[in-house]
PDB file of C-alpha atoms in Angstrom:
ATOM      1  CA  MET V   1      18.575   9.697  49.354  1.00  0.00           C
ATOM      2  CA  PRO V   2      20.371   8.608  46.089  1.00  0.00           C
ATOM      3  CA  SER V   3      20.140  10.443  43.110  1.00  0.00           C
ATOM      4  CA  GLU V   4      17.922   8.531  40.142  1.00  0.00           C
ATOM      5  CA  PRO V   5      19.852   5.934  37.497  1.00  0.00           C
ATOM      6  CA  PRO V   6      20.982   7.599  34.642  1.00  0.00           C
ATOM      7  CA  SER V   7      19.408   5.041  32.402  1.00  0.00           C
ATOM      8  CA  ARG V   8      16.362   5.871  33.229  1.00  0.00           C
ATOM      9  CA  PRO V   9      16.862   8.928  30.803  1.00  0.00           C
ATOM     10  CA  LEU V  10      18.543   7.054  28.264  1.00  0.00           C
ATOM     11  CA  ARG V  11      15.559   4.802  27.862  1.00  0.00           C
ATOM     12  CA  ARG V  12      13.612   7.708  27.543  1.00  0.00           C
ATOM     13  CA  ASP V  13      15.777   8.937  25.269  1.00  0.00           C
ATOM     14  CA  ALA V  14      15.623   5.695  23.365  1.00  0.00           C
ATOM     15  CA  ARG V  15      11.686   5.377  23.200  1.00  0.00           C
ATOM     16  CA  LEU V  16      11.748   9.706  22.064  1.00  0.00           C
ATOM     17  CA  ASN V  17      14.664   9.454  18.581  1.00  0.00           C
ATOM     18  CA  ARG V  18      12.403   5.890  17.876  1.00  0.00           C
ATOM     19  CA  GLU V  19       9.062   7.777  17.717  1.00  0.00           C
ATOM     20  CA  ARG V  20      11.179  10.394  15.508  1.00  0.00           C
ATOM     21  CA  ILE V  21      12.382   8.190  13.425  1.00  0.00           C
ATOM     22  CA  VAL V  22       8.548   6.144  12.505  1.00  0.00           C
ATOM     23  CA  ASP V  23       7.313   8.964  12.225  1.00  0.00           C
ATOM     24  CA  SER V  24       9.543  10.563   9.690  1.00  0.00           C
ATOM     25  CA  ALA V  25       9.611   7.576   7.867  1.00  0.00           C
ATOM     26  CA  ARG V  26       6.128   7.233   7.663  1.00  0.00           C
ATOM     27  CA  GLU V  27       6.717  10.651   6.000  1.00  0.00           C
ATOM     28  CA  VAL V  28       9.178  10.106   3.960  1.00  0.00           C
ATOM     29  CA  PHE V  29       8.110   6.523   2.256  1.00  0.00           C
ATOM     30  CA  ALA V  30       4.381   7.868   2.485  1.00  0.00           C
ATOM     31  CA  VAL V  31       5.647  11.058  -0.358  1.00  0.00           C
ATOM     32  CA  ARG V  32       9.063   8.669  -1.814  1.00  0.00           C
ATOM     33  CA  GLY V  33       7.456   5.072  -2.166  1.00  0.00           C
ATOM     34  CA  ILE V  34      10.128   2.315  -0.376  1.00  0.00           C
ATOM     35  CA  ALA V  35      13.292   3.342  -2.612  1.00  0.00           C
ATOM     36  CA  ALA V  36      13.745   6.191  -0.220  1.00  0.00           C
ATOM     37  CA  THR V  37      16.757   5.700   1.907  1.00  0.00           C
ATOM     38  CA  LEU V  38      17.290   4.939   5.789  1.00  0.00           C
ATOM     39  CA  ASP V  39      19.494   8.633   4.922  1.00  0.00           C
ATOM     40  CA  ASP V  40      15.994   9.949   3.683  1.00  0.00           C
ATOM     41  CA  VAL V  41      13.836   9.047   7.287  1.00  0.00           C
ATOM     42  CA  ALA V  42      17.818  10.042   9.701  1.00  0.00           C
ATOM     43  CA  HIS V  43      17.855  13.872   7.535  1.00  0.00           C
ATOM     44  CA  ARG V  44      14.017  13.605   8.009  1.00  0.00           C
ATOM     45  CA  ALA V  45      14.135  12.759  11.937  1.00  0.00           C
ATOM     46  CA  GLY V  46      17.637  14.875  12.549  1.00  0.00           C
ATOM     47  CA  VAL V  47      19.121  12.396  13.569  1.00  0.00           C
ATOM     48  CA  GLY V  48      22.805  10.117  12.314  1.00  0.00           C
ATOM     49  CA  VAL V  49      22.109   7.590  10.340  1.00  0.00           C
ATOM     50  CA  GLY V  50      23.635   5.124  12.340  1.00  0.00           C
ATOM     51  CA  THR V  51      20.728   6.196  15.030  1.00  0.00           C
ATOM     52  CA  VAL V  52      18.415   4.842  12.581  1.00  0.00           C
ATOM     53  CA  TYR V  53      20.311   0.895  11.967  1.00  0.00           C
ATOM     54  CA  ARG V  54      20.735   1.612  15.747  1.00  0.00           C
ATOM     55  CA  ARG V  55      16.837   1.125  16.272  1.00  0.00           C
ATOM     56  CA  PHE V  56      16.011  -0.830  13.160  1.00  0.00           C
ATOM     57  CA  PRO V  57      18.870  -3.431  11.344  1.00  0.00           C
ATOM     58  CA  THR V  58      17.525  -3.591   8.277  1.00  0.00           C
ATOM     59  CA  LYS V  59      15.060  -1.240   6.196  1.00  0.00           C
ATOM     60  CA  GLU V  60      12.650  -3.757   5.783  1.00  0.00           C
ATOM     61  CA  ALA V  61      12.111  -2.967   9.760  1.00  0.00           C
ATOM     62  CA  LEU V  62      11.676   0.055   9.770  1.00  0.00           C
ATOM     63  CA  LEU V  63       8.688   0.117   7.363  1.00  0.00           C
ATOM     64  CA  TRP V  64       7.055  -3.093   8.895  1.00  0.00           C
ATOM     65  CA  ALA V  65       7.478  -0.649  12.248  1.00  0.00           C
ATOM     66  CA  ALA V  66       6.028   2.435  10.693  1.00  0.00           C
ATOM     67  CA  PHE V  67       3.109   0.497   8.034  1.00  0.00           C
ATOM     68  CA  GLU V  68       1.613  -2.741   9.544  1.00  0.00           C
ATOM     69  CA  GLU V  69      -0.649  -0.263  11.214  1.00  0.00           C
ATOM     70  CA  HIS V  70      -1.761   0.957   8.064  1.00  0.00           C
ATOM     71  CA  LEU V  71      -2.063  -2.300   6.620  1.00  0.00           C
ATOM     72  CA  ASP V  72      -3.716  -3.828   8.477  1.00  0.00           C
ATOM     73  CA  GLN V  73      -6.546  -2.003   8.182  1.00  0.00           C
ATOM     74  CA  HIS V  74      -5.835  -2.492   4.934  1.00  0.00           C
ATOM     75  CA  ALA V  75      -6.521  -5.766   4.606  1.00  0.00           C
ATOM     76  CA  LYS V  76     -10.002  -4.563   7.106  1.00  0.00           C
ATOM     77  CA  ASP V  77     -11.682  -2.408   3.937  1.00  0.00           C
ATOM     78  CA  ILE V  78     -11.654  -4.885   1.769  1.00  0.00           C
ATOM     79  CA  GLU V  79     -13.097  -8.097   4.701  1.00  0.00           C
ATOM     80  CA  ALA V  80     -15.636  -4.668   4.812  1.00  0.00           C
ATOM     81  CA  ALA V  81     -16.156  -5.181   0.858  1.00  0.00           C
ATOM     82  CA  LEU V  82     -17.371  -8.757   1.261  1.00  0.00           C
ATOM     83  CA  ARG V  83     -19.521  -7.701   3.560  1.00  0.00           C
ATOM     84  CA  ALA V  84     -21.681  -5.493   1.183  1.00  0.00           C
ATOM     85  CA  PRO V  85     -25.926  -5.463  -0.236  1.00  0.00           C
ATOM     86  CA  THR V  86     -23.938  -6.854  -3.627  1.00  0.00           C
ATOM     87  CA  GLY V  87     -20.757  -8.299  -4.694  1.00  0.00           C
ATOM     88  CA  TRP V  88     -20.121  -4.976  -7.567  1.00  0.00           C
ATOM     89  CA  ILE V  89     -21.162  -2.575  -4.162  1.00  0.00           C
ATOM     90  CA  GLY V  90     -18.409  -4.313  -2.579  1.00  0.00           C
ATOM     91  CA  LEU V  91     -15.906  -4.201  -5.257  1.00  0.00           C
ATOM     92  CA  VAL V  92     -16.906  -0.973  -6.218  1.00  0.00           C
ATOM     93  CA  ARG V  93     -15.804   0.307  -2.696  1.00  0.00           C
ATOM     94  CA  PHE V  94     -12.695  -1.787  -1.898  1.00  0.00           C
ATOM     95  CA  LEU V  95     -11.890   0.174  -5.125  1.00  0.00           C
ATOM     96  CA  HIS V  96     -12.634   3.730  -4.708  1.00  0.00           C
ATOM     97  CA  ARG V  97     -10.493   3.040  -0.661  1.00  0.00           C
ATOM     98  CA  ALA V  98      -7.868   1.034  -2.462  1.00  0.00           C
ATOM     99  CA  ALA V  99      -7.526   3.911  -5.179  1.00  0.00           C
ATOM    100  CA  GLU V 100      -7.474   6.206  -2.359  1.00  0.00           C
ATOM    101  CA  ILE V 101      -4.850   4.653   0.144  1.00  0.00           C
ATOM    102  CA  HIS V 102      -2.555   4.802  -2.663  1.00  0.00           C
ATOM    103  CA  ALA V 103      -2.671   7.936  -4.076  1.00  0.00           C
ATOM    104  CA  ALA V 104      -2.033   9.129  -0.340  1.00  0.00           C
ATOM    105  CA  ASN V 105       0.808   6.892   0.207  1.00  0.00           C
ATOM    106  CA  ARG V 106       4.212   6.139  -1.774  1.00  0.00           C
ATOM    107  CA  GLY V 107       4.790   3.297   0.274  1.00  0.00           C
ATOM    108  CA  ILE V 108       1.415   1.325   0.836  1.00  0.00           C
ATOM    109  CA  ARG V 109       0.163   1.923  -2.919  1.00  0.00           C
ATOM    110  CA  ASP V 110       4.763  -0.769  -2.703  1.00  0.00           C
ATOM    111  CA  ILE V 111       4.419  -3.218  -0.272  1.00  0.00           C
ATOM    112  CA  VAL V 112       0.816  -3.978  -2.042  1.00  0.00           C
ATOM    113  CA  LEU V 113       0.958  -3.530  -4.959  1.00  0.00           C
ATOM    114  CA  GLY V 114       4.372  -5.160  -5.905  1.00  0.00           C
ATOM    115  CA  ALA V 115       7.545  -4.836  -3.930  1.00  0.00           C
ATOM    116  CA  ASP V 116       9.033  -7.691  -2.971  1.00  0.00           C
ATOM    117  CA  LEU V 117      10.550  -6.547   0.125  1.00  0.00           C
ATOM    118  CA  GLY V 118      11.862 -10.666   1.386  1.00  0.00           C
ATOM    119  CA  GLN V 119      10.011  -9.588   4.820  1.00  0.00           C
ATOM    120  CA  ARG V 120       7.500 -12.591   5.764  1.00  0.00           C
ATOM    121  CA  HIS V 121       4.931 -10.190   7.659  1.00  0.00           C
ATOM    122  CA  PHE V 122       4.960  -8.554   3.570  1.00  0.00           C
ATOM    123  CA  GLU V 123       4.391 -11.240   2.297  1.00  0.00           C
ATOM    124  CA  GLN V 124       1.921 -12.850   4.759  1.00  0.00           C
ATOM    125  CA  ILE V 125      -0.680  -9.287   4.164  1.00  0.00           C
ATOM    126  CA  ARG V 126      -0.393 -10.248   0.929  1.00  0.00           C
ATOM    127  CA  ARG V 127      -1.692 -13.246   0.779  1.00  0.00           C
ATOM    128  CA  ARG V 128      -4.725 -11.501   3.471  1.00  0.00           C
ATOM    129  CA  ILE V 129      -5.216  -9.437   0.496  1.00  0.00           C
ATOM    130  CA  PHE V 130      -4.610 -11.801  -2.264  1.00  0.00           C
ATOM    131  CA  PRO V 131      -7.126 -13.907  -1.489  1.00  0.00           C
ATOM    132  CA  LEU V 132      -9.503 -10.972  -0.460  1.00  0.00           C
ATOM    133  CA  VAL V 133      -9.880  -9.267  -3.752  1.00  0.00           C
ATOM    134  CA  GLU V 134     -10.299 -12.727  -5.715  1.00  0.00           C
ATOM    135  CA  GLN V 135     -12.934 -12.875  -3.838  1.00  0.00           C
ATOM    136  CA  LEU V 136     -14.576  -9.701  -4.280  1.00  0.00           C
ATOM    137  CA  VAL V 137     -14.313 -10.194  -8.263  1.00  0.00           C
ATOM    138  CA  GLU V 138     -15.901 -13.872  -8.233  1.00  0.00           C
ATOM    139  CA  ARG V 139     -18.417 -12.462  -6.383  1.00  0.00           C
ATOM    140  CA  ALA V 140     -19.841  -9.378  -8.700  1.00  0.00           C
ATOM    141  CA  ARG V 141     -18.632 -11.608 -11.332  1.00  0.00           C
ATOM    142  CA  ALA V 142     -21.388 -14.280 -10.389  1.00  0.00           C
ATOM    143  CA  GLU V 143     -24.247 -11.302 -10.288  1.00  0.00           C
ATOM    144  CA  GLY V 144     -23.769 -10.390 -13.504  1.00  0.00           C
ATOM    145  CA  ALA V 145     -22.782  -6.545 -12.694  1.00  0.00           C
ATOM    146  CA  LEU V 146     -19.347  -6.715 -13.416  1.00  0.00           C
ATOM    147  CA  ARG V 147     -18.532  -7.846 -17.142  1.00  0.00           C
ATOM    148  CA  PRO V 148     -17.258 -11.004 -17.390  1.00  0.00           C
ATOM    149  CA  ASP V 149     -13.698 -11.359 -18.939  1.00  0.00           C
ATOM    150  CA  PHE V 150     -12.295  -9.070 -15.796  1.00  0.00           C
ATOM    151  CA  THR V 151     -10.337 -11.287 -13.490  1.00  0.00           C
ATOM    152  CA  ALA V 152      -9.004  -9.983 -10.052  1.00  0.00           C
ATOM    153  CA  GLY V 153      -5.530 -10.273 -11.768  1.00  0.00           C
ATOM    154  CA  ASP V 154      -6.191  -6.934 -13.305  1.00  0.00           C
ATOM    155  CA  VAL V 155      -6.839  -4.683 -10.143  1.00  0.00           C
ATOM    156  CA  PRO V 156      -3.048  -4.596  -9.938  1.00  0.00           C
ATOM    157  CA  MET V 157      -2.710  -3.197 -12.697  1.00  0.00           C
ATOM    158  CA  LEU V 158      -5.329  -0.131 -11.953  1.00  0.00           C
ATOM    159  CA  LEU V 159      -4.169   0.719  -8.814  1.00  0.00           C
ATOM    160  CA  MET V 160      -1.283   1.017 -10.285  1.00  0.00           C
ATOM    161  CA  MET V 161      -2.713   2.989 -13.159  1.00  0.00           C
ATOM    162  CA  VAL V 162      -4.362   5.545 -10.832  1.00  0.00           C
ATOM    163  CA  SER V 163      -2.299   5.589  -7.836  1.00  0.00           C
ATOM    164  CA  GLU V 164       0.741   6.824 -11.028  1.00  0.00           C
ATOM    165  CA  VAL V 165      -2.280   9.940 -11.750  1.00  0.00           C
ATOM    166  CA  ALA V 166      -2.772  11.150  -7.806  1.00  0.00           C
ATOM    167  CA  HIS V 167       1.159  10.941  -7.608  1.00  0.00           C
ATOM    168  CA  HIS V 168       1.911  12.885 -10.830  1.00  0.00           C
ATOM    169  CA  SER V 169      -1.102  15.441 -10.218  1.00  0.00           C
ATOM    170  CA  ARG V 170      -0.959  16.021  -6.132  1.00  0.00           C
ATOM    171  CA  ASP V 171       0.811  19.588  -6.620  1.00  0.00           C
ATOM    172  CA  VAL V 172      -2.358  21.018  -9.937  1.00  0.00           C
ATOM    173  CA  ARG V 173      -4.874  18.299  -9.136  1.00  0.00           C
ATOM    174  CA  PRO V 174      -4.386  16.067  -6.154  1.00  0.00           C
ATOM    175  CA  ASP V 175      -8.802  14.673  -6.413  1.00  0.00           C
ATOM    176  CA  ALA V 176      -7.679  13.935 -10.837  1.00  0.00           C
ATOM    177  CA  TYR V 177      -6.940  10.511  -9.310  1.00  0.00           C
ATOM    178  CA  ALA V 178     -10.642   9.729  -8.857  1.00  0.00           C
ATOM    179  CA  ARG V 179     -12.450  10.933 -11.812  1.00  0.00           C
ATOM    180  CA  TYR V 180     -10.354   8.689 -13.749  1.00  0.00           C
ATOM    181  CA  MET V 181     -10.832   5.885 -11.008  1.00  0.00           C
ATOM    182  CA  GLN V 182     -14.638   6.240 -11.815  1.00  0.00           C
ATOM    183  CA  LEU V 183     -14.026   5.887 -15.454  1.00  0.00           C
ATOM    184  CA  LEU V 184     -11.875   2.918 -14.907  1.00  0.00           C
ATOM    185  CA  ILE V 185     -15.178   1.229 -13.416  1.00  0.00           C
ATOM    186  CA  ASP V 186     -18.411   2.879 -15.489  1.00  0.00           C
ATOM    187  CA  GLY V 187     -15.593   0.087 -17.893  1.00  0.00           C
ATOM    188  CA  LEU V 188     -16.175  -2.502 -15.743  1.00  0.00           C
ATOM    189  CA  ARG V 189     -19.730  -2.548 -15.767  1.00  0.00           C
ATOM    190  CA  HIS V 190     -21.385  -5.528 -18.294  1.00  0.00           C
ATOM    191  CA  ALA V 191     -22.923  -4.237 -20.736  1.00  0.00           C
ATOM    192  CA  PRO V 192     -23.699  -6.312 -23.633  1.00  0.00           C
ATOM    193  CA  ASP V 193     -21.474  -4.428 -25.902  1.00  0.00           C
ATOM    194  CA  ASN V 194     -18.683  -4.054 -24.132  1.00  0.00           C
ATOM    195  CA  GLY V 195     -15.063  -4.384 -26.260  1.00  0.00           C
ATOM    196  CA  ASP V 196     -12.715  -7.256 -25.771  1.00  0.00           C
ATOM    197  CA  LEU V 197      -9.663  -7.036 -23.410  1.00  0.00           C
ATOM    198  CA  GLY V 198      -7.852  -9.837 -25.121  1.00  0.00           C
ATOM    199  CA  ASP V 199      -6.375 -12.446 -22.509  1.00  0.00           C
ATOM    200  CA  PRO V 200      -6.159 -12.166 -19.143  1.00  0.00           C
ATOM    201  CA  LEU V 201      -2.865 -11.577 -17.533  1.00  0.00           C
ATOM    202  CA  SER V 202      -0.876 -14.589 -15.553  1.00  0.00           C
ATOM    203  CA  ARG V 203       0.029 -13.361 -12.003  1.00  0.00           C
ATOM    204  CA  SER V 204       3.359 -14.436 -13.467  1.00  0.00           C
ATOM    205  CA  ASP V 205       2.168 -11.415 -15.564  1.00  0.00           C
ATOM    206  CA  VAL V 206       0.902  -8.801 -13.082  1.00  0.00           C
ATOM    207  CA  ASN V 207       4.567  -9.853 -10.992  1.00  0.00           C
ATOM    208  CA  THR V 208       6.840  -8.847 -14.045  1.00  0.00           C
ATOM    209  CA  LEU V 209       5.012  -5.507 -14.893  1.00  0.00           C
ATOM    210  CA  THR V 210       4.673  -4.280 -11.100  1.00  0.00           C
ATOM    211  CA  ALA V 211       8.651  -5.057 -10.388  1.00  0.00           C
ATOM    212  CA  GLN V 212       9.077  -3.133 -14.423  1.00  0.00           C
ATOM    213  CA  TRP V 213       7.204  -0.379 -13.179  1.00  0.00           C
ATOM    214  CA  LEU V 214       8.106   0.312  -9.732  1.00  0.00           C
ATOM    215  CA  PRO V 215      12.260   0.241 -10.025  1.00  0.00           C
ATOM    216  CA  GLY V 216      12.885   1.915  -7.045  1.00  0.00           C
ATOM    217  CA  THR V 217      10.836  -0.837  -4.679  1.00  0.00           C
ATOM    218  CA  GLN V 218      14.112  -2.841  -4.093  1.00  0.00           C
ATOM    219  CA  PRO V 219      14.681  -2.553  -0.315  1.00  0.00           C
ATOM    220  CA  ARG V 220      17.863  -0.489  -0.392  1.00  0.00           C
ATOM    221  CA  GLY V 221      20.182   0.967   2.552  1.00  0.00           C
TER     222      GLY V 221
END
């Protein structure tokens, strides 16, 4: 009987290498954000960087392989929040869940909140998420529960602040971010003595601020 073609174990090795690279990418980008390099991923995976490039010619391709499922679930969480009994409940659920995700995974935070990755996959996710956030905010505001001067453009800033607390306090108080998320949420309630927030941020303002806040998010090798 002829021996098994040598290509079969090679294909299996290639599949296992790919899985190891993707798993390592999830871990590296979750901790360091997308400023991490393919060299960092290769080191974590125990392979040469050339092996990573053969499987994923760009960092964007590797990010998508690592986070596609997580990003889709993030969008589904917002869709679920829109089905809450009230707009306020839905908004609070979304903010708590988003803070939890962004605190645990810097890569997801970077992608969702403003990293310019230049790939249609990521832009499609953001186009799916942002209108849902706007609906959540509008519904809560129309019900009178949310202060009227809060806008959807304020959401990325809140999540950015909370996730920064989370990532800097990870080794001291990993739950600290939840305390400050709750303080911020309490400040969103409509009350007669709410202070003046001043002019809201435009979409351009938000894009500029997130780009400055996340200086390491430009894709690199």
